PDB file of C-alpha atoms and ligand atoms in Angstrom:
ATOM      1  CA  MET A   1       0.000   0.000   0.000  1.00 88.00           C
ATOM      2  CA  GLU A   2       3.080   2.205  -0.263  1.00 89.00           C
ATOM      3  CA  GLY A   3       2.180   5.555  -1.845  1.00 90.00           C
ATOM      4  CA  LYS A   4      -1.593   5.149  -1.567  1.00 97.00           C
ATOM      5  CA  VAL A   5      -3.430   8.154  -0.154  1.00 98.00           C
ATOM      6  CA  ALA A   6      -6.274   7.679   2.315  1.00 98.00           C
ATOM      7  CA  LEU A   7      -8.833  10.162   3.592  1.00 98.00           C
ATOM      8  CA  VAL A   8     -10.331   9.023   6.903  1.00 98.00           C
ATOM      9  CA  THR A   9     -13.128  11.241   8.167  1.00 98.00           C
ATOM     10  CA  GLY A  10     -13.624  11.667  11.903  1.00 97.00           C
ATOM     11  CA  SER A  11     -10.119  10.494  12.702  1.00 97.00           C
ATOM     12  CA  THR A  12      -9.275  12.601  15.757  1.00 96.00           C
ATOM     13  CA  SER A  13     -10.474   9.847  18.066  1.00 95.00           C
ATOM     14  CA  GLY A  14     -11.946   6.375  18.351  1.00 96.00           C
ATOM     15  CA  ILE A  15     -12.437   4.178  15.298  1.00 98.00           C
ATOM     16  CA  GLY A  16     -11.231   6.738  12.726  1.00 98.00           C
ATOM     17  CA  LEU A  17      -7.917   7.240  14.509  1.00 98.00           C
ATOM     18  CA  GLY A  18      -7.517   3.441  14.869  1.00 98.00           C
ATOM     19  CA  ILE A  19      -8.103   2.990  11.113  1.00 98.00           C
ATOM     20  CA  ALA A  20      -5.738   5.837  10.214  1.00 98.00           C
ATOM     21  CA  LYS A  21      -2.957   4.310  12.330  1.00 98.00           C
ATOM     22  CA  GLU A  22      -3.259   0.876  10.677  1.00 98.00           C
ATOM     23  CA  LEU A  23      -3.237   2.444   7.185  1.00 98.00           C
ATOM     24  CA  LEU A  24      -0.142   4.463   8.125  1.00 98.00           C
ATOM     25  CA  LYS A  25       1.615   1.354   9.448  1.00 98.00           C
ATOM     26  CA  ASN A  26       1.034  -0.194   6.017  1.00 97.00           C
ATOM     27  CA  GLY A  27       2.672   2.652   4.146  1.00 97.00           C
ATOM     28  CA  CYS A  28      -0.292   4.877   3.264  1.00 98.00           C
ATOM     29  CA  GLU A  29      -0.274   8.653   3.386  1.00 98.00           C
ATOM     30  CA  VAL A  30      -3.267   9.725   5.454  1.00 98.00           C
ATOM     31  CA  ILE A  31      -5.459  12.807   5.718  1.00 98.00           C
ATOM     32  CA  LEU A  32      -7.044  12.994   9.154  1.00 98.00           C
ATOM     33  CA  THR A  33     -10.179  15.083   9.604  1.00 98.00           C
ATOM     34  CA  GLY A  34     -12.252  16.214  12.525  1.00 97.00           C
ATOM     35  CA  SER A  35     -14.401  19.030  13.785  1.00 96.00           C
ATOM     36  CA  ARG A  36     -11.695  20.232  16.198  1.00 95.00           C
ATOM     37  CA  SER A  37      -9.101  22.908  15.435  1.00 95.00           C
ATOM     38  CA  LYS A  38      -5.624  21.661  14.515  1.00 95.00           C
ATOM     39  CA  GLU A  39      -4.358  22.780  17.950  1.00 95.00           C
ATOM     40  CA  ASN A  40      -7.029  20.730  19.715  1.00 96.00           C
ATOM     41  CA  ALA A  41      -6.319  17.743  17.483  1.00 96.00           C
ATOM     42  CA  THR A  42      -2.564  17.787  18.246  1.00 96.00           C
ATOM     43  CA  ALA A  43      -2.615  14.670  20.435  1.00 96.00           C
ATOM     44  CA  ALA A  44      -4.395  12.637  17.726  1.00 96.00           C
ATOM     45  CA  ILE A  45      -2.111  13.984  14.976  1.00 97.00           C
ATOM     46  CA  ASN A  46       0.979  13.034  17.009  1.00 97.00           C
ATOM     47  CA  GLU A  47      -0.438   9.580  17.757  1.00 97.00           C
ATOM     48  CA  ALA A  48      -0.994   9.054  14.027  1.00 97.00           C
ATOM     49  CA  LYS A  49       2.485  10.370  13.159  1.00 97.00           C
ATOM     50  CA  ALA A  50       3.988   7.699  15.420  1.00 97.00           C
ATOM     51  CA  SER A  51       2.518   5.081  13.032  1.00 97.00           C
ATOM     52  CA  GLY A  52       3.675   6.489   9.681  1.00 95.00           C
ATOM     53  CA  SER A  53       5.405   9.281   7.867  1.00 86.00           C
ATOM     54  CA  VAL A  54       2.888  11.415   5.941  1.00 96.00           C
ATOM     55  CA  VAL A  55      -0.027  12.762   7.976  1.00 97.00           C
ATOM     56  CA  HIS A  56      -2.179  15.784   7.104  1.00 98.00           C
ATOM     57  CA  TYR A  57      -4.992  17.294   9.129  1.00 98.00           C
ATOM     58  CA  ILE A  58      -8.045  19.150   7.811  1.00 98.00           C
ATOM     59  CA  GLN A  59     -10.569  20.672  10.178  1.00 97.00           C
ATOM     60  CA  CYS A  60     -14.084  20.567   8.806  1.00 96.00           C
ATOM     61  CA  ASP A  61     -17.663  20.519  10.052  1.00 97.00           C
ATOM     62  CA  LEU A  62     -19.229  17.728   8.011  1.00 98.00           C
ATOM     63  CA  SER A  63     -22.755  18.779   8.957  1.00 97.00           C
ATOM     64  CA  SER A  64     -22.493  21.698   6.496  1.00 95.00           C
ATOM     65  CA  LYS A  65     -18.994  22.191   5.034  1.00 94.00           C
ATOM     66  CA  VAL A  66     -18.186  19.099   2.987  1.00 97.00           C
ATOM     67  CA  ASP A  67     -17.177  21.378   0.075  1.00 97.00           C
ATOM     68  CA  THR A  68     -14.458  22.918   2.218  1.00 96.00           C
ATOM     69  CA  LEU A  69     -13.031  19.462   2.942  1.00 97.00           C
ATOM     70  CA  CYS A  70     -13.128  18.540  -0.773  1.00 98.00           C
ATOM     71  CA  ASN A  71     -11.320  21.768  -1.735  1.00 98.00           C
ATOM     72  CA  GLU A  72      -8.625  21.267   0.898  1.00 98.00           C
ATOM     73  CA  VAL A  73      -8.093  17.634  -0.150  1.00 98.00           C
ATOM     74  CA  ASP A  74      -7.725  18.723  -3.802  1.00 98.00           C
ATOM     75  CA  LYS A  75      -5.111  21.311  -2.809  1.00 98.00           C
ATOM     76  CA  ILE A  76      -2.972  18.671  -1.044  1.00 98.00           C
ATOM     77  CA  TYR A  77      -3.568  15.854  -3.573  1.00 98.00           C
ATOM     78  CA  PRO A  78      -4.642  17.289  -6.972  1.00 97.00           C
ATOM     79  CA  GLY A  79      -4.558  13.741  -8.432  1.00 97.00           C
ATOM     80  CA  GLY A  80      -7.137  12.605  -5.908  1.00 97.00           C
ATOM     81  CA  ILE A  81      -7.140  10.097  -3.112  1.00 98.00           C
ATOM     82  CA  ASP A  82      -7.105   6.292  -3.393  1.00 98.00           C
ATOM     83  CA  ILE A  83      -8.933   5.239  -0.239  1.00 98.00           C
ATOM     84  CA  LEU A  84     -11.959   6.976   1.265  1.00 98.00           C
ATOM     85  CA  VAL A  85     -13.099   5.897   4.718  1.00 98.00           C
ATOM     86  CA  ASN A  86     -16.421   7.501   5.644  1.00 98.00           C
ATOM     87  CA  ASN A  87     -16.186   7.107   9.385  1.00 98.00           C
ATOM     88  CA  ALA A  88     -17.269  10.399  11.013  1.00 98.00           C
ATOM     89  CA  GLY A  89     -20.544   9.981  12.806  1.00 97.00           C
ATOM     90  CA  ILE A  90     -22.597  11.121  15.751  1.00 96.00           C
ATOM     91  CA  ASN A  91     -25.284   9.487  17.852  1.00 95.00           C
ATOM     92  CA  PHE A  92     -28.048  11.074  19.892  1.00 94.00           C
ATOM     93  CA  VAL A  93     -30.377   8.759  21.771  1.00 94.00           C
ATOM     94  CA  LYS A  94     -33.992   9.782  22.447  1.00 96.00           C
ATOM     95  CA  TYR A  95     -37.434   8.380  21.787  1.00 98.00           C
ATOM     96  CA  ILE A  96     -38.969   9.585  18.542  1.00 98.00           C
ATOM     97  CA  ASP A  97     -41.723  11.782  20.136  1.00 98.00           C
ATOM     98  CA  GLU A  98     -39.078  13.894  21.845  1.00 98.00           C
ATOM     99  CA  TYR A  99     -36.393  13.759  19.149  1.00 98.00           C
ATOM    100  CA  PRO A 100     -35.461  17.358  18.155  1.00 98.00           C
ATOM    101  CA  VAL A 101     -35.841  17.888  14.398  1.00 98.00           C
ATOM    102  CA  GLU A 102     -32.562  19.860  14.367  1.00 98.00           C
ATOM    103  CA  LYS A 103     -30.742  16.821  15.827  1.00 98.00           C
ATOM    104  CA  TRP A 104     -32.284  14.553  13.155  1.00 98.00           C
ATOM    105  CA  ASN A 105     -31.084  16.967  10.436  1.00 98.00           C
ATOM    106  CA  GLU A 106     -27.582  17.204  11.916  1.00 98.00           C
ATOM    107  CA  LEU A 107     -27.273  13.428  12.346  1.00 98.00           C
ATOM    108  CA  ILE A 108     -28.438  12.660   8.812  1.00 98.00           C
ATOM    109  CA  ALA A 109     -26.136  15.381   7.426  1.00 98.00           C
ATOM    110  CA  ILE A 110     -23.024  13.981   9.146  1.00 98.00           C
ATOM    111  CA  ASN A 111     -23.765  10.233   9.029  1.00 98.00           C
ATOM    112  CA  LEU A 112     -25.322   9.992   5.565  1.00 98.00           C
ATOM    113  CA  THR A 113     -25.206  13.137   3.415  1.00 98.00           C
ATOM    114  CA  ALA A 114     -21.477  13.775   3.989  1.00 98.00           C
ATOM    115  CA  PRO A 115     -20.511  10.245   2.803  1.00 98.00           C
ATOM    116  CA  PHE A 116     -22.760  10.708  -0.278  1.00 98.00           C
ATOM    117  CA  LEU A 117     -21.063  14.018  -1.132  1.00 98.00           C
ATOM    118  CA  LEU A 118     -17.536  12.714  -0.476  1.00 98.00           C
ATOM    119  CA  ILE A 119     -18.110   9.627  -2.617  1.00 98.00           C
ATOM    120  CA  ARG A 120     -19.372  11.845  -5.481  1.00 98.00           C
ATOM    121  CA  HIS A 121     -16.306  14.038  -5.139  1.00 98.00           C
ATOM    122  CA  CYS A 122     -13.744  11.209  -4.986  1.00 98.00           C
ATOM    123  CA  LEU A 123     -15.112   8.834  -7.631  1.00 98.00           C
ATOM    124  CA  PRO A 124     -14.043  10.644 -10.845  1.00 98.00           C
ATOM    125  CA  LYS A 125     -10.354  10.668  -9.857  1.00 98.00           C
ATOM    126  CA  MET A 126     -10.549   7.051  -8.649  1.00 98.00           C
ATOM    127  CA  ARG A 127     -11.995   6.194 -12.074  1.00 98.00           C
ATOM    128  CA  ASN A 128      -9.027   7.934 -13.738  1.00 97.00           C
ATOM    129  CA  LYS A 129      -6.670   5.694 -11.777  1.00 97.00           C
ATOM    130  CA  ARG A 130      -8.917   2.651 -12.278  1.00 97.00           C
ATOM    131  CA  TRP A 131      -8.346   1.909  -8.599  1.00 98.00           C
ATOM    132  CA  GLY A 132     -10.231   3.000  -5.521  1.00 98.00           C
ATOM    133  CA  ARG A 133     -11.430   1.717  -2.171  1.00 98.00           C
ATOM    134  CA  ILE A 134     -14.441   3.198  -0.404  1.00 98.00           C
ATOM    135  CA  ILE A 135     -15.227   1.938   3.081  1.00 98.00           C
ATOM    136  CA  ASN A 136     -18.287   3.195   4.916  1.00 99.00           C
ATOM    137  CA  ILE A 137     -18.587   2.696   8.659  1.00 98.00           C
ATOM    138  CA  SER A 138     -22.104   1.536   9.444  1.00 98.00           C
ATOM    139  CA  SER A 139     -23.019  -0.258  12.687  1.00 98.00           C
ATOM    140  CA  VAL A 140     -25.013  -3.204  13.988  1.00 98.00           C
ATOM    141  CA  GLN A 141     -27.656  -0.461  13.996  1.00 98.00           C
ATOM    142  CA  GLY A 142     -27.497  -0.813  10.194  1.00 98.00           C
ATOM    143  CA  THR A 143     -29.206  -4.195  10.553  1.00 97.00           C
ATOM    144  CA  ILE A 144     -31.229  -3.965  13.765  1.00 96.00           C
ATOM    145  CA  SER A 145     -32.318  -1.095  15.996  1.00 97.00           C
ATOM    146  CA  ALA A 146     -33.153  -0.237  19.601  1.00 95.00           C
ATOM    147  CA  PRO A 147     -35.499   2.137  21.423  1.00 97.00           C
ATOM    148  CA  GLY A 148     -34.175   5.702  21.207  1.00 97.00           C
ATOM    149  CA  LYS A 149     -31.945   4.882  18.249  1.00 97.00           C
ATOM    150  CA  ALA A 150     -34.369   5.135  15.313  1.00 98.00           C
ATOM    151  CA  PRO A 151     -32.632   8.148  13.656  1.00 98.00           C
ATOM    152  CA  TYR A 152     -29.146   6.673  14.177  1.00 98.00           C
ATOM    153  CA  ALA A 153     -30.331   3.304  12.825  1.00 98.00           C
ATOM    154  CA  THR A 154     -31.916   5.105   9.859  1.00 98.00           C
ATOM    155  CA  SER A 155     -28.559   6.657   8.989  1.00 98.00           C
ATOM    156  CA  LYS A 156     -26.715   3.352   9.445  1.00 98.00           C
ATOM    157  CA  HIS A 157     -29.264   1.358   7.403  1.00 98.00           C
ATOM    158  CA  GLY A 158     -29.053   4.134   4.794  1.00 98.00           C
ATOM    159  CA  ILE A 159     -25.301   3.966   4.424  1.00 98.00           C
ATOM    160  CA  ILE A 160     -25.600   0.253   3.650  1.00 98.00           C
ATOM    161  CA  GLY A 161     -27.986   1.082   0.787  1.00 98.00           C
ATOM    162  CA  LEU A 162     -25.543   3.718  -0.433  1.00 98.00           C
ATOM    163  CA  THR A 163     -22.708   1.175  -0.232  1.00 98.00           C
ATOM    164  CA  LYS A 164     -24.517  -1.483  -2.262  1.00 98.00           C
ATOM    165  CA  GLY A 165     -25.845   0.911  -4.926  1.00 98.00           C
ATOM    166  CA  VAL A 166     -22.521   2.668  -5.567  1.00 98.00           C
ATOM    167  CA  ALA A 167     -20.658  -0.665  -5.458  1.00 98.00           C
ATOM    168  CA  LEU A 168     -22.748  -1.893  -8.380  1.00 98.00           C
ATOM    169  CA  GLU A 169     -22.284   1.327 -10.353  1.00 98.00           C
ATOM    170  CA  VAL A 170     -18.465   1.155 -10.164  1.00 98.00           C
ATOM    171  CA  ALA A 171     -17.919  -2.614  -9.964  1.00 98.00           C
ATOM    172  CA  ALA A 172     -16.190  -2.845 -13.352  1.00 98.00           C
ATOM    173  CA  GLN A 173     -14.015   0.224 -12.786  1.00 98.00           C
ATOM    174  CA  GLY A 174     -11.455  -1.136 -10.307  1.00 98.00           C
ATOM    175  CA  ILE A 175     -13.254   0.480  -7.380  1.00 98.00           C
ATOM    176  CA  THR A 176     -14.724  -1.457  -4.459  1.00 98.00           C
ATOM    177  CA  VAL A 177     -17.265  -0.129  -1.990  1.00 98.00           C
ATOM    178  CA  ASN A 178     -17.939  -1.928   1.288  1.00 99.00           C
ATOM    179  CA  ALA A 179     -19.478  -1.260   4.677  1.00 98.00           C
ATOM    180  CA  ILE A 180     -18.232  -2.329   8.093  1.00 98.00           C
ATOM    181  CA  SER A 181     -20.709  -2.830  10.934  1.00 98.00           C
ATOM    182  CA  PRO A 182     -19.196  -2.835  14.409  1.00 98.00           C
ATOM    183  CA  ALA A 183     -21.014  -3.369  17.698  1.00 97.00           C
ATOM    184  CA  TRP A 184     -19.596  -1.934  20.953  1.00 96.00           C
ATOM    185  CA  VAL A 185     -16.192  -0.284  20.475  1.00 97.00           C
ATOM    186  CA  ASP A 186     -14.681   1.625  23.396  1.00 90.00           C
ATOM    187  CA  THR A 187     -14.673   5.204  22.062  1.00 93.00           C
ATOM    188  CA  PRO A 188     -15.848   8.654  23.225  1.00 88.00           C
ATOM    189  CA  LEU A 189     -19.117   8.106  21.284  1.00 86.00           C
ATOM    190  CA  VAL A 190     -20.194   5.136  23.413  1.00 90.00           C
ATOM    191  CA  GLN A 191     -18.600   6.519  26.568  1.00 91.00           C
ATOM    192  CA  VAL A 192     -21.312   9.222  26.536  1.00 90.00           C
ATOM    193  CA  GLN A 193     -24.024   6.531  26.369  1.00 88.00           C
ATOM    194  CA  PHE A 194     -22.421   4.493  29.157  1.00 93.00           C
ATOM    195  CA  GLU A 195     -22.035   7.573  31.374  1.00 94.00           C
ATOM    196  CA  LYS A 196     -25.709   8.494  30.872  1.00 92.00           C
ATOM    197  CA  TYR A 197     -26.842   4.958  31.776  1.00 93.00           C
ATOM    198  CA  ALA A 198     -24.499   4.899  34.794  1.00 96.00           C
ATOM    199  CA  ARG A 199     -25.920   8.217  36.088  1.00 96.00           C
ATOM    200  CA  GLU A 200     -29.530   7.151  35.560  1.00 95.00           C
ATOM    201  CA  ASN A 201     -28.998   3.809  37.308  1.00 96.00           C
ATOM    202  CA  ASN A 202     -26.608   5.026  39.978  1.00 96.00           C
ATOM    203  CA  ILE A 203     -23.847   2.560  39.066  1.00 97.00           C
ATOM    204  CA  SER A 204     -20.271   2.967  37.853  1.00 96.00           C
ATOM    205  CA  VAL A 205     -19.339   3.302  34.176  1.00 94.00           C
ATOM    206  CA  ASP A 206     -17.296   0.082  34.438  1.00 94.00           C
ATOM    207  CA  LYS A 207     -20.326  -1.792  35.792  1.00 96.00           C
ATOM    208  CA  THR A 208     -22.414  -0.311  32.948  1.00 95.00           C
ATOM    209  CA  LYS A 209     -19.936  -1.611  30.348  1.00 95.00           C
ATOM    210  CA  GLU A 210     -20.070  -5.033  31.965  1.00 95.00           C
ATOM    211  CA  ILE A 211     -23.905  -5.048  31.818  1.00 95.00           C
ATOM    212  CA  PHE A 212     -24.017  -3.982  28.152  1.00 94.00           C
ATOM    213  CA  LEU A 213     -21.409  -6.534  27.079  1.00 96.00           C
ATOM    214  CA  GLU A 214     -23.082  -9.276  29.114  1.00 96.00           C
ATOM    215  CA  LYS A 215     -26.484  -8.687  27.519  1.00 92.00           C
ATOM    216  CA  SER A 216     -25.486  -8.004  23.916  1.00 94.00           C
ATOM    217  CA  GLN A 217     -21.902  -8.889  22.950  1.00 96.00           C
ATOM    218  CA  PRO A 218     -21.244 -12.644  23.346  1.00 97.00           C
ATOM    219  CA  THR A 219     -17.437 -12.238  23.360  1.00 98.00           C
ATOM    220  CA  LYS A 220     -17.935  -9.936  26.406  1.00 97.00           C
ATOM    221  CA  GLN A 221     -15.053  -7.849  25.045  1.00 95.00           C
ATOM    222  CA  MET A 222     -15.151  -4.365  23.570  1.00 96.00           C
ATOM    223  CA  ILE A 223     -13.933  -4.314  19.957  1.00 97.00           C
ATOM    224  CA  ASP A 224     -10.482  -2.760  19.556  1.00 97.00           C
ATOM    225  CA  THR A 225     -10.140   0.068  17.019  1.00 98.00           C
ATOM    226  CA  ALA A 226      -6.957  -1.619  15.694  1.00 98.00           C
ATOM    227  CA  GLN A 227      -9.054  -4.661  14.731  1.00 98.00           C
ATOM    228  CA  LEU A 228     -11.316  -2.436  12.627  1.00 98.00           C
ATOM    229  CA  GLY A 229      -8.224  -0.769  11.158  1.00 98.00           C
ATOM    230  CA  GLN A 230      -6.800  -4.132  10.131  1.00 98.00           C
ATOM    231  CA  LEU A 231     -10.082  -5.036   8.440  1.00 98.00           C
ATOM    232  CA  VAL A 232      -9.846  -1.813   6.414  1.00 98.00           C
ATOM    233  CA  VAL A 233      -6.264  -2.684   5.479  1.00 98.00           C
ATOM    234  CA  PHE A 234      -7.469  -6.105   4.308  1.00 98.00           C
ATOM    235  CA  LEU A 235     -10.176  -4.513   2.132  1.00 98.00           C
ATOM    236  CA  CYS A 236      -7.463  -2.385   0.522  1.00 98.00           C
ATOM    237  CA  SER A 237      -5.157  -5.353  -0.084  1.00 98.00           C
ATOM    238  CA  TYR A 238      -5.153  -7.797  -2.979  1.00 97.00           C
ATOM    239  CA  GLY A 239      -7.072 -10.243  -0.771  1.00 98.00           C
ATOM    240  CA  GLY A 240     -10.017  -7.830  -0.601  1.00 98.00           C
ATOM    241  CA  ALA A 241     -10.091  -6.894  -4.281  1.00 98.00           C
ATOM    242  CA  SER A 242     -13.071  -9.104  -5.159  1.00 98.00           C
ATOM    243  CA  MET A 243     -15.167  -7.993  -2.220  1.00 98.00           C
ATOM    244  CA  THR A 244     -17.612  -5.255  -3.086  1.00 98.00           C
ATOM    245  CA  GLY A 245     -21.105  -4.269  -1.992  1.00 98.00           C
ATOM    246  CA  SER A 246     -20.513  -6.280   1.185  1.00 98.00           C
ATOM    247  CA  VAL A 247     -21.440  -5.542   4.761  1.00 98.00           C
ATOM    248  CA  LEU A 248     -18.759  -6.900   7.072  1.00 98.00           C
ATOM    249  CA  THR A 249     -19.810  -7.302  10.666  1.00 98.00           C
ATOM    250  CA  MET A 250     -17.260  -7.075  13.450  1.00 98.00           C
ATOM    251  CA  ASP A 251     -19.592  -7.349  16.380  1.00 98.00           C
ATOM    252  CA  GLY A 252     -18.387  -9.979  18.836  1.00 98.00           C
ATOM    253  CA  GLY A 253     -21.392 -12.135  17.939  1.00 97.00           C
ATOM    254  CA  TYR A 254     -23.942  -9.345  18.617  1.00 97.00           C
ATOM    255  CA  THR A 255     -26.108 -10.045  15.550  1.00 96.00           C
ATOM    256  CA  ALA A 256     -25.656 -13.826  15.581  1.00 96.00           C
ATOM    257  CA  GLN A 257     -28.085 -14.113  18.510  1.00 94.00           C
TER     258      GLN A 257
HETATM  259  P1  NAD B   1     -15.925   9.243  18.152  1.00 79.56           P
HETATM  260  O1  NAD B   1     -16.900  10.146  18.821  1.00 79.56           O
HETATM  261  O2  NAD B   1     -14.743   8.748  18.901  1.00 79.56           O
HETATM  262  O3  NAD B   1     -15.356   9.918  16.834  1.00 79.56           O
HETATM  263  C1  NAD B   1     -16.175  10.613  15.968  1.00 79.56           C
HETATM  264  C2  NAD B   1     -15.336  11.398  14.997  1.00 79.56           C
HETATM  265  O4  NAD B   1     -16.244  12.090  14.133  1.00 79.56           O
HETATM  266  C3  NAD B   1     -14.429  12.440  15.653  1.00 79.56           C
HETATM  267  O5  NAD B   1     -13.193  12.503  14.965  1.00 79.56           O
HETATM  268  C4  NAD B   1     -15.184  13.749  15.424  1.00 79.56           C
HETATM  269  O6  NAD B   1     -14.339  14.880  15.278  1.00 79.56           O
HETATM  270  C5  NAD B   1     -15.902  13.456  14.110  1.00 79.56           C
HETATM  271  N1  NAD B   1     -17.075  14.293  13.983  1.00 79.56           N
HETATM  272  C6  NAD B   1     -18.162  14.332  14.780  1.00 79.56           C
HETATM  273  N2  NAD B   1     -19.003  15.318  14.372  1.00 79.56           N
HETATM  274  C7  NAD B   1     -18.421  15.883  13.295  1.00 79.56           C
HETATM  275  C8  NAD B   1     -18.765  16.957  12.429  1.00 79.56           C
HETATM  276  N3  NAD B   1     -19.889  17.680  12.606  1.00 79.56           N
HETATM  277  N4  NAD B   1     -17.927  17.281  11.434  1.00 79.56           N
HETATM  278  C9  NAD B   1     -16.780  16.590  11.254  1.00 79.56           C
HETATM  279  N5  NAD B   1     -16.390  15.565  12.021  1.00 79.56           N
HETATM  280  C10 NAD B   1     -17.202  15.231  13.033  1.00 79.56           C
HETATM  281  O7  NAD B   1     -16.821   8.052  17.584  1.00 79.56           O
HETATM  282  P2  NAD B   1     -16.507   6.551  17.165  1.00 79.56           P
HETATM  283  O8  NAD B   1     -17.166   5.680  18.164  1.00 79.56           O
HETATM  284  O9  NAD B   1     -15.080   6.361  16.846  1.00 79.56           O
HETATM  285  O10 NAD B   1     -17.411   6.460  15.858  1.00 79.56           O
HETATM  286  C11 NAD B   1     -16.888   6.457  14.542  1.00 79.56           C
HETATM  287  C12 NAD B   1     -17.927   5.852  13.615  1.00 79.56           C
HETATM  288  O11 NAD B   1     -18.198   4.507  14.012  1.00 79.56           O
HETATM  289  C13 NAD B   1     -19.279   6.571  13.639  1.00 79.56           C
HETATM  290  O12 NAD B   1     -19.806   6.616  12.345  1.00 79.56           O
HETATM  291  C14 NAD B   1     -20.126   5.671  14.528  1.00 79.56           C
HETATM  292  O13 NAD B   1     -21.486   5.801  14.236  1.00 79.56           O
HETATM  293  C15 NAD B   1     -19.582   4.308  14.159  1.00 79.56           C
HETATM  294  N6  NAD B   1     -19.796   3.250  15.151  1.00 79.56           N
HETATM  295  C16 NAD B   1     -19.291   3.332  16.408  1.00 79.56           C
HETATM  296  C17 NAD B   1     -19.497   2.294  17.298  1.00 79.56           C
HETATM  297  C18 NAD B   1     -18.945   2.306  18.692  1.00 79.56           C
HETATM  298  O14 NAD B   1     -19.283   1.413  19.486  1.00 79.56           O
HETATM  299  N7  NAD B   1     -18.106   3.239  19.049  1.00 79.56           N
HETATM  300  C19 NAD B   1     -20.216   1.173  16.903  1.00 79.56           C
HETATM  301  C20 NAD B   1     -20.722   1.118  15.605  1.00 79.56           C
HETATM  302  C21 NAD B   1     -20.489   2.163  14.733  1.00 79.56           C
END
């Protein structure tokens, strides 16, 4: 993968940073993105730099400024990128009657519209190279759902539809498009959910994690971001070249039950 350029959205923490680090270890040049300023993303940038040599950072609010990200990427790599990982995402848990419309709009914009716009932007240059890898991060919520998670599940089901449709459109052009569906991964996104549950039930966050893993994740282990990163690396390798339009679950047995 030496010389390949990857754009990983939402890579200042959690899964995105884990994926970026594995791509860097395998010789890729990586553009990290996040909503934080470069100063506030310094720790993540340094962590990524410890895994590889060429790391860029672009700050961008994907709820409204995808164009800005596209322009900045074009300035750094006029020939385009090779690997697009649509990872940035938010979650907001509330029953549908009380779900603020503004939150729905923001969630759909970040989790679904931004990947659509980024794919449209990146495809023409991938076609020129007759090589491209697009990996969309869905969730087990792309297959099932849970009370309070209808909007999140809508976005994660939606990105699977986007994955399959685009995969078919570009299948003969050297470009693969796949989705990855993780269950519980220990990141700031789920930490917020665990903290809320812990507060409401007057228990510790560690106990909360234990309860959630016990009831839903048969391995009883949180998924490691490096494991997701290595799956992305596989999809970009020769071994993954015939996989397209697929949804790969990495869920500790969550959806096998
Ligand atoms: P995280 O909160 O650690 O990271 C989210 C990233 O998205 C950050 O880099 C943040 O800067 C970026 N981001 C958020 N809002 C943004 C905005 N408006 N503009 C630009 N960037 C923005 O979350 P994570 O758990 O690593 O989640 C990454 C992806 O994995 C998400 O799509 C999430 O839905 C999905 N996912 C997570 C889990 C899990 O258990 N953590 C499980 C399944 C799927």
